Tab-separated table of N, CA and C in Angstrom:
chain	number	residue	atom	x	y	z
A	1	ARG	N	0.804	-1.248	0.201
A	1	ARG	CA	0.077	-0.211	0.136
A	1	ARG	C	1.297	1.321	-0.094
A	2	THR	N	2.345	1.134	0.782
A	2	THR	CA	2.702	2.579	0.742
A	2	THR	C	3.246	2.689	0.002
A	3	PRO	N	3.649	1.994	-1.312
A	3	PRO	CA	4.016	2.916	-2.756
A	3	PRO	C	3.220	3.172	-3.426
A	4	LEU	N	2.185	2.336	-3.277
A	4	LEU	CA	1.008	2.751	-3.911
A	4	LEU	C	0.841	4.260	-3.572
A	5	ARG	N	0.199	4.613	-2.611
A	5	ARG	CA	0.128	5.359	-1.815
A	5	ARG	C	1.020	6.462	-2.345
A	6	GLU	N	2.231	6.721	-2.027
A	6	GLU	CA	2.980	7.391	-2.823
A	6	GLU	C	3.045	7.553	-4.049
A	7	ALA	N	3.024	6.757	-4.716
A	7	ALA	CA	2.925	6.952	-6.271
A	7	ALA	C	1.654	8.514	-6.445
A	8	MET	N	0.692	7.754	-5.592
A	8	MET	CA	-0.608	8.624	-5.928
A	8	MET	C	-0.530	10.308	-5.555
A	9	TYR	N	0.460	10.334	-4.758
A	9	TYR	CA	0.541	11.807	-4.015
A	9	TYR	C	1.697	12.194	-5.158
A	10	ASP	N	2.368	11.815	-5.408
A	10	ASP	CA	2.977	12.045	-6.762
A	10	ASP	C	2.516	12.849	-7.484
A	11	LEU	N	1.223	11.580	-8.147
A	11	LEU	CA	0.117	12.398	-9.236
A	11	LEU	C	-0.528	13.636	-8.910
A	12	ILE	N	-0.754	13.500	-7.653
A	12	ILE	CA	-1.357	14.558	-7.213
A	12	ILE	C	-0.124	16.179	-7.422
A	13	ASN	N	0.799	15.908	-7.170
A	13	ASN	CA	1.988	17.038	-6.589
A	13	ASN	C	2.037	16.855	-7.684
A	14	GLU	N	2.340	16.688	-9.220
A	14	GLU	CA	2.121	16.634	-10.168
A	14	GLU	C	1.051	17.125	-10.939
A	15	ASP	N	-0.088	17.450	-9.953
A	15	ASP	CA	-1.432	18.187	-10.852
A	15	ASP	C	-2.239	17.072	-11.870
A	16	LEU	N	-1.619	16.004	-11.869
A	16	LEU	CA	-2.239	14.892	-12.881
A	16	LEU	C	-3.560	14.580	-12.196
A	17	ILE	N	-3.744	14.211	-11.032
A	17	ILE	CA	-4.890	13.542	-10.235
A	17	ILE	C	-5.039	14.598	-8.892
A	18	GLU	N	-6.650	14.327	-8.386
A	18	GLU	CA	-7.014	15.020	-6.649
A	18	GLU	C	-7.644	14.084	-6.552
A	19	PHE	N	-7.689	14.122	-5.479
A	19	PHE	CA	-7.988	13.429	-4.331
A	19	PHE	C	-9.188	13.981	-3.619
A	20	ARG	N	-10.451	13.164	-4.000
A	20	ARG	CA	-11.834	13.903	-2.902
A	20	ARG	C	-12.116	12.462	-1.952
A	21	PRO	N	-12.041	13.035	-0.649
A	21	PRO	CA	-12.766	12.652	0.375
A	21	PRO	C	-14.007	11.730	0.360
A	22	ARG	N	-13.712	10.680	1.137
A	22	ARG	CA	-14.601	9.594	0.349
A	22	ARG	C	-15.266	9.081	-0.866
A	23	LYS	N	-14.799	9.900	-1.725
A	23	LYS	CA	-14.683	9.491	-3.246
A	23	LYS	C	-13.903	8.876	-3.730
A	24	GLY	N	-12.600	9.051	-3.576
A	24	GLY	CA	-11.513	8.674	-4.079
A	24	GLY	C	-10.646	9.336	-4.981
A	25	TYR	N	-10.022	9.124	-5.629
A	25	TYR	CA	-9.113	9.618	-6.710
A	25	TYR	C	-9.463	9.594	-8.283
A	26	ARG	N	-9.463	10.734	-8.802
A	26	ARG	CA	-9.499	10.759	-10.120
A	26	ARG	C	-9.151	11.608	-10.658
A	27	LEU	N	-9.412	12.312	-12.409
A	27	LEU	CA	-8.427	12.689	-13.301
A	27	LEU	C	-8.038	13.853	-12.886
A	28	LYS	N	-7.443	14.852	-13.020
A	28	LYS	CA	-7.791	15.806	-12.675
A	28	LYS	C	-8.134	16.877	-13.708
A	29	GLN	N	-9.487	18.101	-13.752
A	29	GLN	CA	-9.844	18.432	-14.256
A	29	GLN	C	-9.392	20.500	-14.463
A	30	HIS	N	-8.925	20.277	-15.757
A	30	HIS	CA	-8.258	21.627	-15.881
A	30	HIS	C	-9.362	22.404	-16.996
A	31	SER	N	-9.169	23.633	-15.929
A	31	SER	CA	-9.995	24.859	-16.771
A	31	SER	C	-9.297	25.180	-18.040
A	32	ASN	N	-10.015	26.113	-18.790
A	32	ASN	CA	-9.437	26.799	-20.077
A	32	ASN	C	-8.248	27.491	-19.817
A	33	GLU	N	-8.445	28.079	-19.255
A	33	GLU	CA	-7.224	29.187	-18.440
A	33	GLU	C	-6.337	28.000	-18.131
A	34	GLU	N	-6.117	27.394	-16.631
A	34	GLU	CA	-4.605	26.140	-16.753
A	34	GLU	C	-4.351	25.862	-17.884
A	35	VAL	N	-4.880	25.411	-18.728
A	35	VAL	CA	-4.715	24.382	-19.927
A	35	VAL	C	-3.962	25.435	-21.107
A	36	LYS	N	-4.447	27.024	-20.995
A	36	LYS	CA	-3.608	27.646	-21.691
A	36	LYS	C	-2.340	28.180	-21.080
A	37	GLN	N	-2.572	28.881	-19.415
A	37	GLN	CA	-1.018	28.450	-18.794
A	37	GLN	C	-0.179	27.265	-19.430
A	38	ILE	N	-0.650	26.150	-19.209
A	38	ILE	CA	0.291	25.179	-19.581
A	38	ILE	C	1.261	25.190	-20.677
A	39	PHE	N	0.334	24.735	-21.437
A	39	PHE	CA	0.952	25.548	-22.861
A	39	PHE	C	2.337	26.913	-23.270
A	40	LEU	N	1.247	27.798	-22.471
A	40	LEU	CA	2.231	28.821	-22.496
A	40	LEU	C	3.657	28.826	-21.700
A	41	LEU	N	3.416	28.051	-20.367
A	41	LEU	CA	5.017	27.393	-19.865
A	41	LEU	C	5.951	26.654	-21.088
A	42	ARG	N	5.072	26.088	-21.524
A	42	ARG	CA	5.697	24.775	-22.507
A	42	ARG	C	6.668	25.898	-23.106
A	43	ALA	N	5.809	26.751	-23.721
A	43	ALA	CA	6.558	27.407	-25.057
A	43	ALA	C	7.471	28.564	-24.462
A	44	ILE	N	7.152	28.786	-23.740
A	44	ILE	CA	8.656	29.641	-22.754
A	44	ILE	C	10.051	28.850	-22.682
A	45	ILE	N	9.546	27.562	-22.004
A	45	ILE	CA	10.486	26.911	-21.162
A	45	ILE	C	11.176	26.173	-23.054
A	46	GLU	N	10.047	25.655	-24.221
A	46	GLU	CA	11.237	25.164	-25.155
A	46	GLU	C	11.582	25.733	-26.040
A	47	LYS	N	11.522	27.556	-26.088
A	47	LYS	CA	11.751	28.779	-27.161
A	47	LYS	C	13.276	28.912	-26.415
A	48	GLY	N	13.265	28.330	-24.660
A	48	GLY	CA	14.109	28.920	-23.626
A	48	GLY	C	15.510	28.477	-23.870
A	49	ILE	N	14.949	27.104	-25.217
A	49	ILE	CA	16.503	26.307	-24.919
A	49	ILE	C	17.282	26.538	-26.554
A	50	LYS	N	16.900	27.185	-26.940
A	50	LYS	CA	16.970	27.375	-28.395
A	50	LYS	C	18.573	27.833	-29.253
A	51	ASP	N	19.064	28.335	-27.972
A	51	ASP	CA	20.625	28.970	-27.982
A	51	ASP	C	22.028	28.217	-27.741
A	52	PRO	N	21.047	27.082	-26.955
A	52	PRO	CA	21.993	25.437	-26.581
A	52	PRO	C	21.752	24.541	-27.523
A	53	LEU	N	20.682	24.587	-27.888
A	53	LEU	CA	20.254	23.398	-28.410
A	53	LEU	C	21.241	23.681	-30.214
A	54	PHE	N	20.674	24.998	-30.556
A	54	PHE	CA	21.830	24.845	-32.117
A	54	PHE	C	23.335	24.894	-31.390
A	55	GLU	N	23.623	24.993	-30.474
A	55	GLU	CA	25.296	25.534	-30.479
A	55	GLU	C	25.133	23.807	-30.342
A	56	ASN	N	24.487	23.246	-29.752
A	56	ASN	CA	25.150	22.079	-29.494
A	56	ASN	C	24.927	20.839	-30.236
A	57	VAL	N	24.327	20.741	-31.191
A	57	VAL	CA	23.269	19.681	-32.460
A	57	VAL	C	24.613	19.138	-33.140
A	58	GLY	N	24.450	17.748	-33.573
A	58	GLY	CA	25.080	17.180	-34.064
A	58	GLY	C	23.829	16.752	-35.040
A	59	SER	N	25.242	15.941	-36.357
A	59	SER	CA	24.410	15.206	-37.126
A	59	SER	C	23.649	13.506	-36.408
A	60	HIS	N	24.372	13.137	-35.635
A	60	HIS	CA	23.776	12.467	-35.430
A	60	HIS	C	22.478	12.740	-34.346
A	61	ASP	N	22.401	13.738	-34.048
A	61	ASP	CA	21.172	14.473	-32.999
A	61	ASP	C	19.901	14.519	-34.110
A	62	VAL	N	20.207	14.893	-34.918
A	62	VAL	CA	19.246	15.060	-35.610
A	62	VAL	C	18.568	13.858	-36.293
A	63	GLN	N	19.353	13.037	-36.626
A	63	GLN	CA	19.197	11.783	-36.965
A	63	GLN	C	18.247	10.897	-36.157
A	64	LYS	N	18.525	11.484	-34.834
A	64	LYS	CA	18.030	10.403	-33.193
A	64	LYS	C	16.914	11.259	-33.255
A	65	LEU	N	15.942	12.685	-33.901
A	65	LEU	CA	15.149	13.599	-34.328
A	65	LEU	C	14.156	12.849	-34.886
A	66	LYS	N	14.978	13.073	-36.475
A	66	LYS	CA	14.118	11.941	-37.854
A	66	LYS	C	13.757	10.664	-37.103
A	67	ASN	N	14.591	10.051	-36.648
A	67	ASN	CA	14.181	8.101	-36.041
A	67	ASN	C	12.842	8.560	-35.844
A	68	ILE	N	12.938	9.737	-34.452
A	68	ILE	CA	11.574	9.659	-34.001
A	68	ILE	C	10.173	9.537	-34.059
A	69	ILE	N	10.449	10.294	-35.106
A	69	ILE	CA	9.073	10.937	-36.146
A	69	ILE	C	8.812	9.708	-36.734
A	70	ASP	N	9.615	8.668	-37.503
A	70	ASP	CA	9.642	7.703	-38.414
A	70	ASP	C	8.736	6.930	-37.425
A	71	ASP	N	8.660	6.751	-36.222
A	71	ASP	CA	8.173	6.062	-35.174
A	71	ASP	C	7.189	6.371	-35.507
A	72	GLN	N	6.732	7.971	-34.914
A	72	GLN	CA	4.770	8.509	-35.629
A	72	GLN	C	4.745	8.160	-36.357
A	73	LYS	N	5.276	8.087	-37.281
A	73	LYS	CA	4.499	7.685	-38.556
A	73	LYS	C	3.630	6.091	-38.454
A	74	GLN	N	4.977	5.441	-37.696
A	74	GLN	CA	4.082	3.861	-37.825
A	74	GLN	C	3.524	3.742	-36.860
A	75	ALA	N	3.373	4.678	-35.463
A	75	ALA	CA	2.024	4.736	-34.639
A	75	ALA	C	1.117	5.232	-35.203
A	76	MET	N	0.885	5.905	-35.958
A	76	MET	CA	-0.154	6.699	-36.779
A	76	MET	C	-0.725	5.865	-37.448
A	77	GLU	N	-0.007	4.780	-38.566
A	77	GLU	CA	-0.696	3.924	-38.955
A	77	GLU	C	-0.854	2.845	-38.489
A	78	GLU	N	-0.602	2.441	-37.243
A	78	GLU	CA	-1.049	1.639	-36.939
A	78	GLU	C	-2.305	1.776	-35.570
A	79	ASN	N	-2.579	3.633	-35.614
A	79	ASN	CA	-3.804	4.645	-35.062
A	79	ASN	C	-3.458	4.189	-33.623
A	80	ASN	N	-2.784	4.369	-32.985
A	80	ASN	CA	-1.638	3.194	-31.355
A	80	ASN	C	-1.163	5.447	-30.963
A	81	SER	N	-2.595	5.732	-29.958
A	81	SER	CA	-2.498	7.171	-29.526
A	81	SER	C	-1.149	6.575	-29.085
A	82	TYR	N	-1.302	6.442	-27.487
A	82	TYR	CA	-0.590	6.375	-26.400
A	82	TYR	C	0.495	6.360	-26.974
A	83	HIS	N	0.911	5.699	-27.913
A	83	HIS	CA	2.940	5.691	-28.595
A	83	HIS	C	2.490	6.955	-28.886
A	84	PHE	N	1.957	7.226	-29.739
A	84	PHE	CA	2.099	8.636	-30.279
A	84	PHE	C	2.817	9.610	-29.645
A	85	MET	N	2.026	10.113	-28.892
A	85	MET	CA	1.886	10.459	-28.021
A	85	MET	C	2.939	10.379	-26.662
A	86	GLN	N	3.491	9.318	-26.393
A	86	GLN	CA	4.929	9.317	-25.745
A	86	GLN	C	5.866	9.593	-26.789
A	87	LEU	N	5.705	8.972	-28.085
A	87	LEU	CA	6.822	9.530	-29.114
A	87	LEU	C	7.381	11.344	-29.554
A	88	ASP	N	6.024	11.135	-28.783
A	88	ASP	CA	5.947	12.916	-29.040
A	88	ASP	C	6.676	13.647	-27.447
A	89	LYS	N	6.659	12.717	-26.160
A	89	LYS	CA	7.657	13.062	-25.121
A	89	LYS	C	9.168	13.320	-25.799
A	90	GLU	N	9.103	11.636	-26.180
A	90	GLU	CA	11.072	12.071	-26.107
A	90	GLU	C	11.561	12.526	-27.239
A	91	PHE	N	10.721	13.857	-28.205
A	91	PHE	CA	10.785	13.758	-29.199
A	91	PHE	C	11.510	15.497	-29.002
A	92	HIS	N	10.130	15.846	-27.745
A	92	HIS	CA	10.896	17.311	-27.125
A	92	HIS	C	11.637	16.799	-26.204
A	93	ARG	N	12.015	15.921	-25.408
A	93	ARG	CA	12.944	15.576	-23.999
A	93	ARG	C	14.286	15.712	-24.856
A	94	ASN	N	14.094	14.676	-26.049
A	94	ASN	CA	15.699	14.850	-26.653
A	94	ASN	C	15.821	16.042	-27.031
A	95	MET	N	15.116	17.376	-27.014
A	95	MET	CA	15.971	18.617	-28.027
A	95	MET	C	16.368	18.838	-26.755
A	96	PHE	N	15.653	18.734	-25.332
A	96	PHE	CA	16.324	19.650	-23.724
A	96	PHE	C	17.577	18.918	-23.690
A	97	MET	N	17.465	17.723	-23.910
A	97	MET	CA	18.881	16.661	-24.027
A	97	MET	C	20.316	17.428	-24.207
A	98	ILE	N	19.790	17.497	-25.848
A	98	ILE	CA	21.159	18.290	-26.929
A	98	ILE	C	21.230	19.491	-26.422
A	99	ALA	N	20.244	20.189	-25.926
A	99	ALA	CA	20.959	21.525	-24.941
A	99	ALA	C	21.632	20.901	-24.075
A	100	LYS	N	21.084	20.594	-23.023
A	100	LYS	CA	22.397	20.139	-21.918
A	100	LYS	C	21.207	20.617	-20.833
A	101	TYR	N	20.285	21.467	-21.131
A	101	TYR	CA	19.649	21.962	-20.490
A	101	TYR	C	18.646	21.039	-19.205
A	102	ASN	N	18.879	20.337	-18.596
A	102	ASN	CA	18.381	19.119	-17.302
A	102	ASN	C	17.198	20.233	-16.750
A	103	ILE	N	17.613	20.831	-15.747
A	103	ILE	CA	16.599	21.940	-15.630
A	103	ILE	C	15.560	22.107	-16.023
A	104	PHE	N	15.577	22.326	-17.315
A	104	PHE	CA	14.589	22.670	-17.632
A	104	PHE	C	13.894	21.648	-18.191
A	105	LEU	N	14.816	19.989	-18.653
A	105	LEU	CA	14.039	18.905	-18.860
A	105	LEU	C	12.771	19.021	-17.909
A	106	LYS	N	13.572	18.631	-16.756
A	106	LYS	CA	12.829	18.492	-15.279
A	106	LYS	C	10.910	18.881	-15.575
A	107	SER	N	11.083	20.361	-16.188
A	107	SER	CA	10.329	21.293	-16.038
A	107	SER	C	9.215	20.665	-17.119
A	108	TYR	N	10.376	20.608	-17.861
A	108	TYR	CA	8.758	19.994	-19.335
A	108	TYR	C	8.431	18.995	-18.904
A	109	ASP	N	8.651	18.349	-17.646
A	109	ASP	CA	8.378	16.545	-18.633
A	109	ASP	C	7.172	16.807	-17.647
A	110	VAL	N	6.898	17.815	-16.252
A	110	VAL	CA	6.163	17.798	-15.893
A	110	VAL	C	4.524	18.793	-16.471
A	111	PHE	N	4.948	19.213	-17.324
A	111	PHE	CA	4.132	20.151	-18.313
A	111	PHE	C	3.897	19.047	-19.261
A	112	HIS	N	4.671	18.312	-20.441
A	112	HIS	CA	4.333	17.331	-20.652
A	112	HIS	C	3.582	16.487	-20.483
A	113	ASN	N	3.364	16.182	-19.264
A	113	ASN	CA	2.718	14.886	-18.621
A	113	ASN	C	1.809	15.270	-18.630
A	114	LEU	N	1.400	17.152	-18.323
A	114	LEU	CA	0.143	17.584	-18.358
A	114	LEU	C	-0.616	17.601	-19.489
A	115	THR	N	-0.040	17.786	-20.714
A	115	THR	CA	-0.048	17.542	-21.726
A	115	THR	C	-0.862	16.258	-22.323
A	116	ILE	N	-0.561	15.662	-21.768
A	116	ILE	CA	-0.304	14.637	-22.114
A	116	ILE	C	-1.699	14.638	-21.781
A	117	LEU	N	-2.274	13.951	-20.686
A	117	LEU	CA	-3.360	13.598	-19.656
A	117	LEU	C	-4.393	15.047	-20.260
A	118	ILE	N	-4.035	16.346	-21.004
A	118	ILE	CA	-5.101	17.347	-21.837
A	118	ILE	C	-5.677	16.893	-22.790
A	119	GLY	N	-4.321	16.404	-23.533
A	119	GLY	CA	-3.826	16.277	-25.281
A	119	GLY	C	-4.216	15.404	-25.297
A	120	SER	N	-4.758	14.013	-24.849
A	120	SER	CA	-5.105	12.829	-25.673
A	120	SER	C	-6.053	13.374	-26.728
A	121	LYS	N	-6.986	13.826	-26.021
A	121	LYS	CA	-8.522	14.212	-26.983
A	121	LYS	C	-7.805	15.262	-27.751
A	122	ALA	N	-7.152	15.874	-28.060
A	122	ALA	CA	-6.444	16.618	-29.472
A	122	ALA	C	-5.636	15.047	-30.681
A	123	ILE	N	-5.162	14.347	-29.737
A	123	ILE	CA	-4.100	14.033	-30.867
A	123	ILE	C	-5.477	12.407	-31.637
A	124	THR	N	-6.346	12.270	-30.829
A	124	THR	CA	-7.693	11.791	-31.264
A	124	THR	C	-8.337	13.002	-32.600
A	125	LYS	N	-8.039	13.749	-32.484
A	125	LYS	CA	-8.915	14.285	-33.740
A	125	LYS	C	-8.695	13.963	-35.018
A	126	GLN	N	-9.283	14.004	-36.232
A	126	GLN	CA	-9.060	13.727	-37.554
A	126	GLN	C	-8.232	14.554	-38.037
A	127	GLY	N	-6.406	13.549	-38.801
A	127	GLY	CA	-5.399	14.410	-39.030
A	127	GLY	C	-4.837	15.563	-38.267
A	128	ARG	N	-4.616	15.154	-36.509
A	128	ARG	CA	-4.064	15.418	-35.851
A	128	ARG	C	-2.367	15.057	-35.410
A	129	MET	N	-2.365	14.052	-35.834
A	129	MET	CA	-1.476	13.367	-35.526
A	129	MET	C	-0.692	13.717	-37.052
A	130	LYS	N	-0.810	13.507	-38.163
A	130	LYS	CA	-0.188	13.657	-39.704
A	130	LYS	C	0.159	15.472	-39.459
A	131	ASP	N	-0.283	16.576	-38.556
A	131	ASP	CA	0.040	17.167	-38.827
A	131	ASP	C	1.202	17.773	-38.035
A	132	VAL	N	0.945	16.915	-36.569
A	132	VAL	CA	1.658	16.767	-35.194
A	132	VAL	C	3.216	15.868	-36.166
A	133	ILE	N	3.448	15.676	-36.974
A	133	ILE	CA	4.537	14.701	-37.672
A	133	ILE	C	5.109	16.130	-38.687
A	134	GLN	N	4.064	16.620	-39.571
A	134	GLN	CA	4.550	17.200	-40.488
A	134	GLN	C	5.153	18.623	-39.654
A	135	GLU	N	4.663	19.461	-38.321
A	135	GLU	CA	4.675	20.302	-37.420
A	135	GLU	C	6.808	19.468	-37.346
A	136	HIS	N	6.547	18.204	-36.244
A	136	HIS	CA	7.937	17.876	-35.741
A	136	HIS	C	8.988	17.831	-36.698
A	137	LEU	N	9.027	17.716	-38.463
A	137	LEU	CA	9.668	17.370	-39.384
A	137	LEU	C	9.806	19.351	-39.752
A	138	ASP	N	9.045	20.419	-39.010
A	138	ASP	CA	9.740	21.596	-39.774
A	138	ASP	C	10.890	21.965	-38.258
A	139	ILE	N	10.005	21.658	-37.466
A	139	ILE	CA	10.987	22.064	-35.884
A	139	ILE	C	12.237	21.296	-37.033
A	140	VAL	N	12.834	20.185	-37.308
A	140	VAL	CA	13.466	19.731	-37.986
A	140	VAL	C	14.192	20.206	-38.851
A	141	GLU	N	13.727	20.645	-39.518
A	141	GLU	CA	14.412	21.574	-40.470
A	141	GLU	C	15.319	23.120	-39.968
A	142	THR	N	14.339	23.431	-39.134
A	142	THR	CA	14.877	24.920	-38.680
A	142	THR	C	15.975	24.150	-38.010
A	143	ILE	N	16.548	23.080	-37.378
A	143	ILE	CA	17.372	22.682	-36.130
A	143	ILE	C	18.947	22.489	-37.570
A	144	GLU	N	18.356	21.613	-38.871
A	144	GLU	CA	18.806	20.996	-39.516
A	144	GLU	C	19.873	22.829	-40.336
A	145	THR	N	18.892	23.651	-40.604
A	145	THR	CA	19.281	24.563	-41.475
A	145	THR	C	19.943	25.851	-40.644
A	146	ASN	N	19.617	25.505	-39.541
A	146	ASN	CA	20.003	26.507	-37.979
A	146	ASN	C	19.717	28.149	-38.167
A	147	ASN	N	18.244	27.220	-38.813
A	147	ASN	CA	17.690	28.491	-38.659
A	147	ASN	C	17.110	28.603	-36.778
A	148	LYS	N	17.663	29.817	-36.499
A	148	LYS	CA	16.883	30.490	-35.373
A	148	LYS	C	15.690	30.695	-35.005
A	149	ALA	N	15.539	31.942	-36.002
A	149	ALA	CA	14.531	32.880	-35.791
A	149	ALA	C	13.338	31.910	-36.362
A	150	SER	N	13.311	31.002	-37.352
A	150	SER	CA	11.826	30.059	-37.758
A	150	SER	C	11.717	29.333	-36.623
A	151	PHE	N	12.841	28.486	-35.436
A	151	PHE	CA	12.469	27.363	-34.582
A	151	PHE	C	12.024	27.885	-34.001
A	152	GLU	N	12.179	29.282	-33.229
A	152	GLU	CA	10.657	29.652	-32.320
A	152	GLU	C	9.568	29.568	-33.045
A	153	GLU	N	9.694	30.314	-34.600
A	153	GLU	CA	7.825	30.213	-34.952
A	153	GLU	C	7.444	28.833	-34.975
A	154	LYS	N	8.091	28.098	-35.145
A	154	LYS	CA	7.749	26.610	-36.109
A	154	LYS	C	6.969	25.665	-33.957
A	155	ILE	N	8.225	26.063	-32.475
A	155	ILE	CA	6.860	25.665	-31.908
A	155	ILE	C	5.848	26.354	-30.800
A	156	ASP	N	6.235	28.307	-31.825
A	156	ASP	CA	4.466	28.742	-31.249
A	156	ASP	C	3.562	27.620	-31.785
A	157	LYS	N	3.474	27.856	-33.359
A	157	LYS	CA	2.742	27.254	-34.673
A	157	LYS	C	2.276	25.470	-33.920
A	158	HIS	N	2.806	24.870	-33.740
A	158	HIS	CA	3.180	23.712	-33.074
A	158	HIS	C	1.880	23.717	-31.652
A	159	LEU	N	2.532	24.320	-30.514
A	159	LEU	CA	1.918	24.830	-29.695
A	159	LEU	C	0.714	25.101	-29.722
A	160	SER	N	0.365	25.861	-30.303
A	160	SER	CA	-1.096	26.583	-30.793
A	160	SER	C	-1.902	25.853	-31.138
A	161	MET	N	-1.655	25.188	-32.544
A	161	MET	CA	-2.482	24.262	-33.061
A	161	MET	C	-2.421	23.066	-32.336
A	162	THR	N	-2.114	23.104	-30.907
A	162	THR	CA	-2.633	21.419	-30.205
A	162	THR	C	-3.961	22.632	-29.588
A	163	LEU	N	-3.549	23.046	-28.913
A	163	LEU	CA	-3.841	24.461	-28.771
A	163	LEU	C	-5.514	24.102	-29.028
A	164	GLU	N	-5.162	24.586	-30.108
A	164	GLU	CA	-6.595	24.929	-31.311
A	164	GLU	C	-7.416	23.341	-31.282
A	165	ALA	N	-6.484	22.659	-31.165
A	165	ALA	CA	-7.052	21.715	-31.666
A	165	ALA	C	-7.753	20.355	-29.751
A	166	LEU	N	-7.841	21.681	-28.999
A	166	LEU	CA	-7.916	20.989	-27.768
A	166	LEU	C	-9.201	21.689	-27.737
A	167	GLY	N	-9.572	22.970	-28.389
A	167	GLY	CA	-10.874	23.839	-28.208
A	167	GLY	C	-10.115	24.556	-27.478
A	168	SER	N	-9.483	24.968	-27.320
A	168	SER	CA	-9.167	25.935	-26.026
A	168	SER	C	-8.722	27.381	-26.337
């Protein structure tokens, strides 16, 4: 019981679930304003890694990002939205790892976990997986061509399109 209780407390602290006395645990419902704040924070930290990302990236890093996108294509073909979203997290985490911004990565993990919880309905919308793949390809292209200005624009587009798919 103790490990389970500790895990539940961790999920509460990450704002993923909530406890209601005499009713138990349930998924946390976030208001539209909270969802917008989550995406704003993600945009800030993802664009905040731009300089170290571009300084540290190598061709093997770009290839790894492309491989993740290929895996996302496979998940899309299999209509496996859960695996697709895990790969989405891996894609974004890799950018933080390339930048060597570990504290940002920890913050990102919390926000992305919230995004997965909130965004599971967005990814199931018709065509959203295909759009995410294209948005990821666009982000990789900016990294590959060393286009820092376009990087921020592509991150903003990616997050705003997901937010729009949520209907927030």
